[in-house]
Each structure stands twice: as structure tokens, then as C-alpha cells.
């Protein structure tokens, strides 16, 4: 890969500091993330899972949601993300939906696993057929399975995303 | 797999109806999801991406967040989820963090792709090394990469999740 964007090391370092502060504050896990546009921080996010009873409140998710709210858009085209740790599959998916240009991260998911955060399990589970996962995901096809898609495709007012 | 839980077809059908209604309301994409405990709907979610400028507001995410808020917990142990379509990788990750018992879905991600929702691309991207993805995810290891994890492990007041 020819990476045209280079990381700002001071932004990565700041992200790690936010992650450590989040632990000391008791708000959640040891993770933080930034959304950066043209070298300027648009949004910060920290892990808020336990303090907000929201299992989706990972640092990257919080940062993406706040950045989109601040910019008034559901796309982060051209933005850079900094995160203290390699994104888990949920956050990776959110990143692909938000579409920033690049993600720089400090710790690997193996290092996260050593600290007790087993993202690697989910990466492994994704590769399995749905009905063989620890949480089975089972298709129950019905004659109406595609009804909402047909409604979508016939809706001239739809906003694609 | 020996599946001990059987789907309630009327709940799946209701989910599809919610998904179609969501398109007609203009709130977002053709997706809906339920969180069910002991046969009772705890939370409903529909796709709200475009109407709330939140790329993470997929139906499953909205349903999980609402269910956790309603139950005052960050875990959905024992719950069942119904969703109009096979979860995308982001939602799959969220499901593994929320830990319901099972997920029943109607349409497959191939059917979603045919309707213009290319979850399959993200499933493919996940399997690639980070620096070879369409959105590069690049590790920038620093001497402080594990600082927040060390803070976490030394914090006696931490709430594991």
C-alpha cells in the first residue's frame, strides 16, 4: 500500500491519554478515538459502555456519532480517525458505513485480548456460518422476506446512504 | 446445531412490516429489529441513518440500545432478537457485545446486496489485512500503546464488561 496520509503522532498520543483518563474517571473501558478533518479534531469519543448501559458505546462509535452530529452528515468523507486500539468488528463496520479516509491505531487487537478484551473472538465468529456461531444467527425465510426492499426500491423519495 | 429456541413467526412478520413502514415514513432504510424477552417485545428499532445523521443507527443497533436502556443493563443475556435482514458486520459485532441468546432474520445479506445494501463488501474487507482495506487501518505502535490497558489492569474499581 502506498499510504498518502501520515499520522500525526501527537494526536495518537493524545488519544492514548484520553483512554487512560477514561479509566480513571470510571466512565468505561480503556479506549478513546478522534475524528480529525484537515488536522483539526472534530470529535472525541471514549468508551462509555458501563456508565451509559450501552454495549454499542465504544470509543470509535461515540466519536463517529459525535462527528456526524457536529458536521450534520452521515458520512465522514476525507476525515482521519485516530484510535487507541485496533477497531473491533462492530467499530470496523461502523467505520465502513461512515467512510473516513484512513484509521490510525496504537495497540493491536492481540494486545487488547491480553488486557481482557476479546475482540479476536468476534473476528473468529464472523467467519463462521451463522448457525454455527456461539450466538446462532438463523435465517427464517418467509414469502415477505423481501417486502421492505421492494418498498424501498419503489420509493422515489428515498435517501440513499 | 441443535437449536433449542424456535422463532415466533408473527414477530418476524411484524419486524418486516416495521421495516416497510420505516421506508414509507422517510426515516431511513428498509430495516427493523426487535429485542424479545420471554415472548415480550422489550424494544423495537428501525434504521434511522439518514434522518438522524448517524451512520451507526442501524435497526439492530437502535433496538439493542433501547432494550439496554429499558432494562438498565449493558447485557441482553437470554434475549432473542428478530431482524428483517441478516445483520451487517457492525450489527453482528454489537450483538456479540450485547450477548442475546439467538438472532432470527428474514432476508439474507445477498438479498440486501441485490437491493443496494452492500454489507457483503464489509464482510469481505474484514478478512483482509488492515493496510490492504479500502479504508486503510494502520497500526502506529508507540511506547505508550498499552498505557491505557495498564491503567485498566491496575484499577481496582473497574467495571468489567
Coordinates of C-alpha atoms in Angstrom, one line a residue:
Chain A
X1 CA 0.0 0.0 0.0
X2 CA 1.1 3.5 -0.8
X3 CA -0.2 5.4 2.1
X4 CA -0.7 9.0 1.1
X5 CA -1.6 10.2 4.6
X6 CA 0.8 10.2 7.5
X7 CA -0.3 10.0 11.1
X8 CA 0.1 13.0 13.5
X9 CA 1.9 11.3 16.4
X10 CA 0.8 13.9 18.8
X11 CA -2.9 13.1 18.0
X12 CA -2.3 9.4 18.6
X13 CA -0.5 10.2 21.9
X14 CA -3.5 12.4 22.9
X15 CA -5.9 9.6 22.1
X16 CA -3.9 7.2 24.4
X17 CA -4.0 9.9 27.2
X18 CA -7.8 10.2 26.8
X19 CA -8.1 6.4 27.0
X20 CA -6.2 6.3 30.3
X21 CA -8.2 9.2 31.7
X22 CA -11.4 7.4 30.8
X23 CA -10.4 4.5 33.1
X24 CA -9.5 6.8 35.9
X25 CA -12.9 8.7 35.5
X26 CA -14.8 5.4 35.8
X27 CA -16.8 6.1 32.7
X28 CA -15.8 2.9 30.9
X29 CA -13.1 0.8 29.2
X30 CA -9.5 1.9 28.3
X31 CA -10.3 3.2 24.8
X32 CA -10.5 6.6 23.1
X33 CA -10.9 7.8 19.5
X34 CA -10.8 11.0 17.5
X35 CA -12.2 12.2 14.2
X36 CA -9.9 14.7 12.5
X37 CA -10.5 16.8 9.4
X38 CA -7.7 18.9 8.0
X39 CA -5.6 18.4 11.1
X40 CA -8.4 19.6 13.4
X41 CA -10.2 17.4 15.9
X42 CA -13.9 17.4 15.0
X43 CA -15.0 14.9 17.7
X44 CA -13.6 12.9 20.6
X45 CA -15.0 9.6 21.9
X46 CA -14.3 7.4 24.8
X47 CA -15.7 4.0 25.8
X48 CA -19.0 4.6 27.7
X49 CA -20.4 1.0 27.8
X50 CA -20.8 0.5 31.5
X51 CA -21.6 4.1 32.6
X52 CA -24.4 4.5 30.0
X53 CA -25.6 0.9 29.8
X54 CA -24.9 0.9 26.1
X55 CA -22.9 -2.0 24.7
X56 CA -22.5 -0.1 21.4
X57 CA -20.8 2.9 23.1
X58 CA -17.3 2.0 22.0
X59 CA -14.9 4.9 21.6
X60 CA -14.9 4.8 17.8
X61 CA -18.8 4.6 17.7
X62 CA -19.1 7.6 20.1
X63 CA -16.6 9.6 18.1
X64 CA -18.3 8.8 14.7
X65 CA -21.7 9.7 16.1
X66 CA -20.5 13.0 17.6
X67 CA -18.5 13.9 14.4
X68 CA -21.6 13.3 12.2
X69 CA -23.8 15.3 14.6
X70 CA -21.2 18.2 14.5
X71 CA -20.9 18.1 10.8
X72 CA -24.6 17.5 10.0
X73 CA -23.9 14.5 7.8
X74 CA -23.9 10.7 7.9
X75 CA -20.6 10.5 6.0
X76 CA -17.1 11.3 7.2
X77 CA -15.6 11.5 3.7
X78 CA -12.0 12.8 3.8
X79 CA -11.7 12.5 7.6
X80 CA -9.0 10.7 9.5
X81 CA -9.6 8.6 12.6
X82 CA -7.2 8.0 15.5
X83 CA -8.0 5.3 18.0
X84 CA -6.1 3.9 20.9
X85 CA -6.7 0.4 19.8
X86 CA -7.4 -1.6 16.7
X87 CA -11.2 -1.4 16.0
X88 CA -13.3 -4.4 16.9
X89 CA -15.6 -5.8 14.2
X90 CA -18.5 -3.6 15.3
X91 CA -16.4 -0.5 15.0
X92 CA -14.8 -1.6 11.8
X93 CA -18.3 -2.0 10.4
X94 CA -19.2 1.5 11.6
X95 CA -16.1 2.9 10.0
X96 CA -17.0 1.4 6.6
X97 CA -20.5 2.9 6.9
X98 CA -19.1 6.3 7.9
X99 CA -16.3 6.1 5.3
X100 CA -13.4 8.2 6.6
X101 CA -10.2 8.0 4.6
X102 CA -7.9 6.2 7.0
X103 CA -7.7 4.9 10.6
X104 CA -4.5 5.1 12.7
X105 CA -4.4 3.0 15.8
X106 CA -1.9 2.3 18.6
X107 CA -2.5 -1.1 20.3
X108 CA -3.3 -4.2 18.3
X109 CA -6.3 -6.4 19.0
X110 CA -3.9 -9.0 20.3
X111 CA -2.7 -6.6 22.9
X112 CA -6.4 -5.8 23.7
X113 CA -7.0 -9.5 24.2
X114 CA -4.1 -9.7 26.6
X115 CA -5.8 -7.0 28.6
X116 CA -9.1 -8.9 28.7
X117 CA -10.9 -7.5 25.7
X118 CA -11.5 -10.4 23.4
X119 CA -12.3 -8.8 20.1
X120 CA -10.4 -11.6 18.4
X121 CA -13.3 -14.0 19.4
X122 CA -15.7 -11.9 17.4
X123 CA -13.4 -11.7 14.4
X124 CA -13.3 -15.5 14.5
X125 CA -17.1 -15.8 14.9
X126 CA -17.8 -13.6 11.9
X127 CA -16.0 -16.1 9.7
X128 CA -18.3 -19.0 10.7
X129 CA -21.7 -19.8 9.2
X130 CA -24.4 -18.0 11.1
X131 CA -26.0 -21.2 12.6
X132 CA -22.6 -22.3 13.9
X133 CA -21.8 -19.2 15.9
X134 CA -21.9 -19.0 19.7
X135 CA -24.9 -16.7 19.2
X136 CA -26.7 -18.5 16.4
X137 CA -28.0 -16.3 13.6
X138 CA -30.6 -18.2 11.8
X139 CA -32.4 -17.3 8.6
X140 CA -36.2 -17.8 8.7
X141 CA -37.2 -17.0 5.1
X142 CA -40.8 -16.1 4.5
X143 CA -42.7 -15.1 1.4
X144 CA -42.5 -11.5 2.8
X145 CA -38.7 -11.5 3.4
X146 CA -38.0 -9.0 0.7
X147 CA -41.1 -6.9 1.2
X148 CA -39.3 -3.9 2.7
X149 CA -36.7 -4.0 0.0
X150 CA -39.4 -3.9 -2.7
X151 CA -41.0 -0.9 -0.8
X152 CA -37.6 0.8 -0.8
X153 CA -36.9 0.3 -4.5
X154 CA -40.3 1.7 -5.4
X155 CA -39.9 4.7 -3.2
X156 CA -38.9 7.7 -5.3
X157 CA -38.3 9.9 -2.2
X158 CA -35.8 7.5 -0.7
X159 CA -32.4 9.0 0.6
X160 CA -29.7 6.5 -0.4
X161 CA -26.8 6.0 2.0
Chain B
X1 CA -26.6 -27.1 15.6
X2 CA -29.4 -28.2 17.9
X3 CA -31.4 -25.0 18.2
X4 CA -33.4 -25.0 21.4
X5 CA -35.3 -21.8 20.6
X6 CA -37.8 -21.6 17.8
X7 CA -38.8 -18.4 16.1
X8 CA -42.2 -16.8 16.6
X9 CA -43.2 -16.3 13.0
X10 CA -45.6 -13.5 13.9
X11 CA -42.8 -11.5 15.5
X12 CA -40.7 -11.9 12.3
X13 CA -43.6 -10.8 10.2
X14 CA -44.2 -7.8 12.4
X15 CA -40.5 -6.9 12.0
X16 CA -40.8 -6.9 8.2
X17 CA -43.9 -4.7 8.5
X18 CA -42.0 -2.2 10.6
X19 CA -39.2 -2.2 8.1
X20 CA -41.6 -1.4 5.2
X21 CA -43.3 1.3 7.3
X22 CA -39.9 2.8 8.0
X23 CA -39.3 3.4 4.3
X24 CA -42.8 5.0 3.8
X25 CA -42.2 7.3 6.8
X26 CA -38.9 8.5 5.3
X27 CA -36.9 7.8 8.5
X28 CA -34.4 5.6 6.9
X29 CA -33.6 2.3 5.2
X30 CA -35.8 -0.8 4.9
X31 CA -34.7 -2.5 8.1
X32 CA -36.3 -3.2 11.5
X33 CA -35.4 -5.3 14.6
X34 CA -36.9 -6.4 17.9
X35 CA -35.4 -7.4 21.2
X36 CA -37.7 -10.0 22.8
X37 CA -37.6 -11.5 26.3
X38 CA -39.9 -14.3 27.4
X39 CA -42.0 -13.7 24.3
X40 CA -42.5 -10.0 25.1
X41 CA -41.1 -7.2 22.9
X42 CA -38.7 -5.1 25.0
X43 CA -37.6 -2.8 22.3
X44 CA -38.1 -2.0 18.6
X45 CA -35.6 -0.4 16.3
X46 CA -35.7 0.8 12.8
X47 CA -33.0 2.2 10.5
X48 CA -32.5 5.9 11.3
X49 CA -29.2 6.6 9.5
X50 CA -30.4 9.4 7.1
X51 CA -33.0 11.1 9.3
X52 CA -30.6 11.4 12.4
X53 CA -27.3 11.7 10.5
X54 CA -26.0 8.7 12.4
X55 CA -24.3 6.0 10.3
X56 CA -24.4 3.7 13.3
X57 CA -28.2 3.9 13.6
X58 CA -29.0 0.5 12.0
X59 CA -32.2 -1.2 13.2
X60 CA -30.3 -3.8 15.3
X61 CA -28.2 -1.1 17.0
X62 CA -31.2 1.1 17.8
X63 CA -33.1 -1.9 19.2
X64 CA -30.1 -3.1 21.3
X65 CA -29.5 0.4 22.7
X66 CA -33.2 0.9 23.5
X67 CA -33.5 -2.6 25.1
X68 CA -30.5 -1.9 27.3
X69 CA -31.8 1.5 28.3
X70 CA -35.2 -0.1 29.2
X71 CA -33.6 -2.9 31.2
X72 CA -30.9 -0.8 32.8
X73 CA -28.1 -3.1 31.7
X74 CA -25.4 -3.4 29.1
X75 CA -26.1 -7.1 28.5
X76 CA -29.1 -8.8 26.9
X77 CA -28.5 -12.3 28.3
X78 CA -31.3 -14.6 27.5
X79 CA -33.0 -12.3 25.0
X80 CA -34.0 -13.1 21.4
X81 CA -33.5 -10.8 18.5
X82 CA -35.7 -10.6 15.4
X83 CA -34.4 -8.6 12.4
X84 CA -35.8 -8.1 9.0
X85 CA -32.4 -8.8 7.4
X86 CA -29.2 -10.6 8.2
X87 CA -27.0 -8.3 10.4
X88 CA -24.2 -6.4 8.8
X89 CA -20.7 -6.8 10.4
X90 CA -21.3 -3.7 12.6
X91 CA -24.5 -5.1 14.0
X92 CA -23.1 -8.6 14.3
X93 CA -20.3 -7.1 16.5
X94 CA -22.9 -5.3 18.6
X95 CA -24.8 -8.5 19.0
X96 CA -21.7 -10.2 20.3
X97 CA -21.1 -7.4 22.8
X98 CA -24.8 -7.4 23.9
X99 CA -24.9 -11.2 24.0
X100 CA -28.5 -12.2 23.3
X101 CA -29.2 -15.9 23.0
X102 CA -30.2 -16.1 19.4
X103 CA -30.9 -13.9 16.3
X104 CA -33.7 -14.8 13.8
X105 CA -33.6 -12.9 10.5
X106 CA -35.7 -12.9 7.3
X107 CA -33.8 -11.6 4.3
X108 CA -30.1 -12.7 3.6
X109 CA -27.3 -10.3 3.1
X110 CA -27.2 -11.4 -0.5
X111 CA -30.8 -10.2 -0.9
X112 CA -29.8 -6.9 0.8
X113 CA -27.0 -6.6 -1.7
X114 CA -29.4 -7.0 -4.5
X115 CA -31.5 -4.1 -3.1
X116 CA -28.4 -1.9 -3.0
X117 CA -27.0 -2.5 0.6
X118 CA -23.6 -4.0 0.2
X119 CA -22.9 -5.5 3.6
X120 CA -21.1 -8.2 1.7
X121 CA -18.3 -5.7 0.8
X122 CA -17.7 -5.1 4.5
X123 CA -17.7 -8.9 5.3
X124 CA -15.0 -9.2 2.5
X125 CA -13.0 -6.2 3.8
X126 CA -12.9 -7.6 7.4
X127 CA -11.0 -10.6 6.2
X128 CA -8.2 -8.5 4.6
X129 CA -5.1 -7.2 6.5
X130 CA -5.8 -3.7 7.8
X131 CA -3.4 -1.9 5.5
X132 CA -5.0 -3.6 2.4
X133 CA -8.5 -2.5 3.1
X134 CA -10.3 0.2 1.1
X135 CA -10.2 2.2 4.2
X136 CA -6.7 1.5 5.4
X137 CA -6.4 0.7 9.2
X138 CA -2.8 1.2 10.1
X139 CA -1.0 0.4 13.4
X140 CA 1.3 3.1 14.6
X141 CA 2.8 1.4 17.7
X142 CA 4.3 3.8 20.2
X143 CA 6.0 3.1 23.6
X144 CA 2.7 4.2 25.2
X145 CA 0.4 1.9 23.1
X146 CA -0.5 -0.2 26.1
X147 CA -0.6 2.6 28.6
X148 CA -4.4 2.7 29.0
X149 CA -4.5 -1.1 29.3
X150 CA -2.0 -0.9 32.2
X151 CA -4.1 1.8 33.8
X152 CA -7.1 -0.5 33.4
X153 CA -5.5 -3.6 34.9
X154 CA -4.3 -1.6 37.9
X155 CA -7.7 0.0 38.5
X156 CA -9.4 -1.9 41.4
X157 CA -12.7 0.0 40.8
X158 CA -13.1 -1.0 37.2
X159 CA -16.4 -2.5 35.9
X160 CA -15.6 -5.4 33.6
X161 CA -17.8 -5.8 30.5

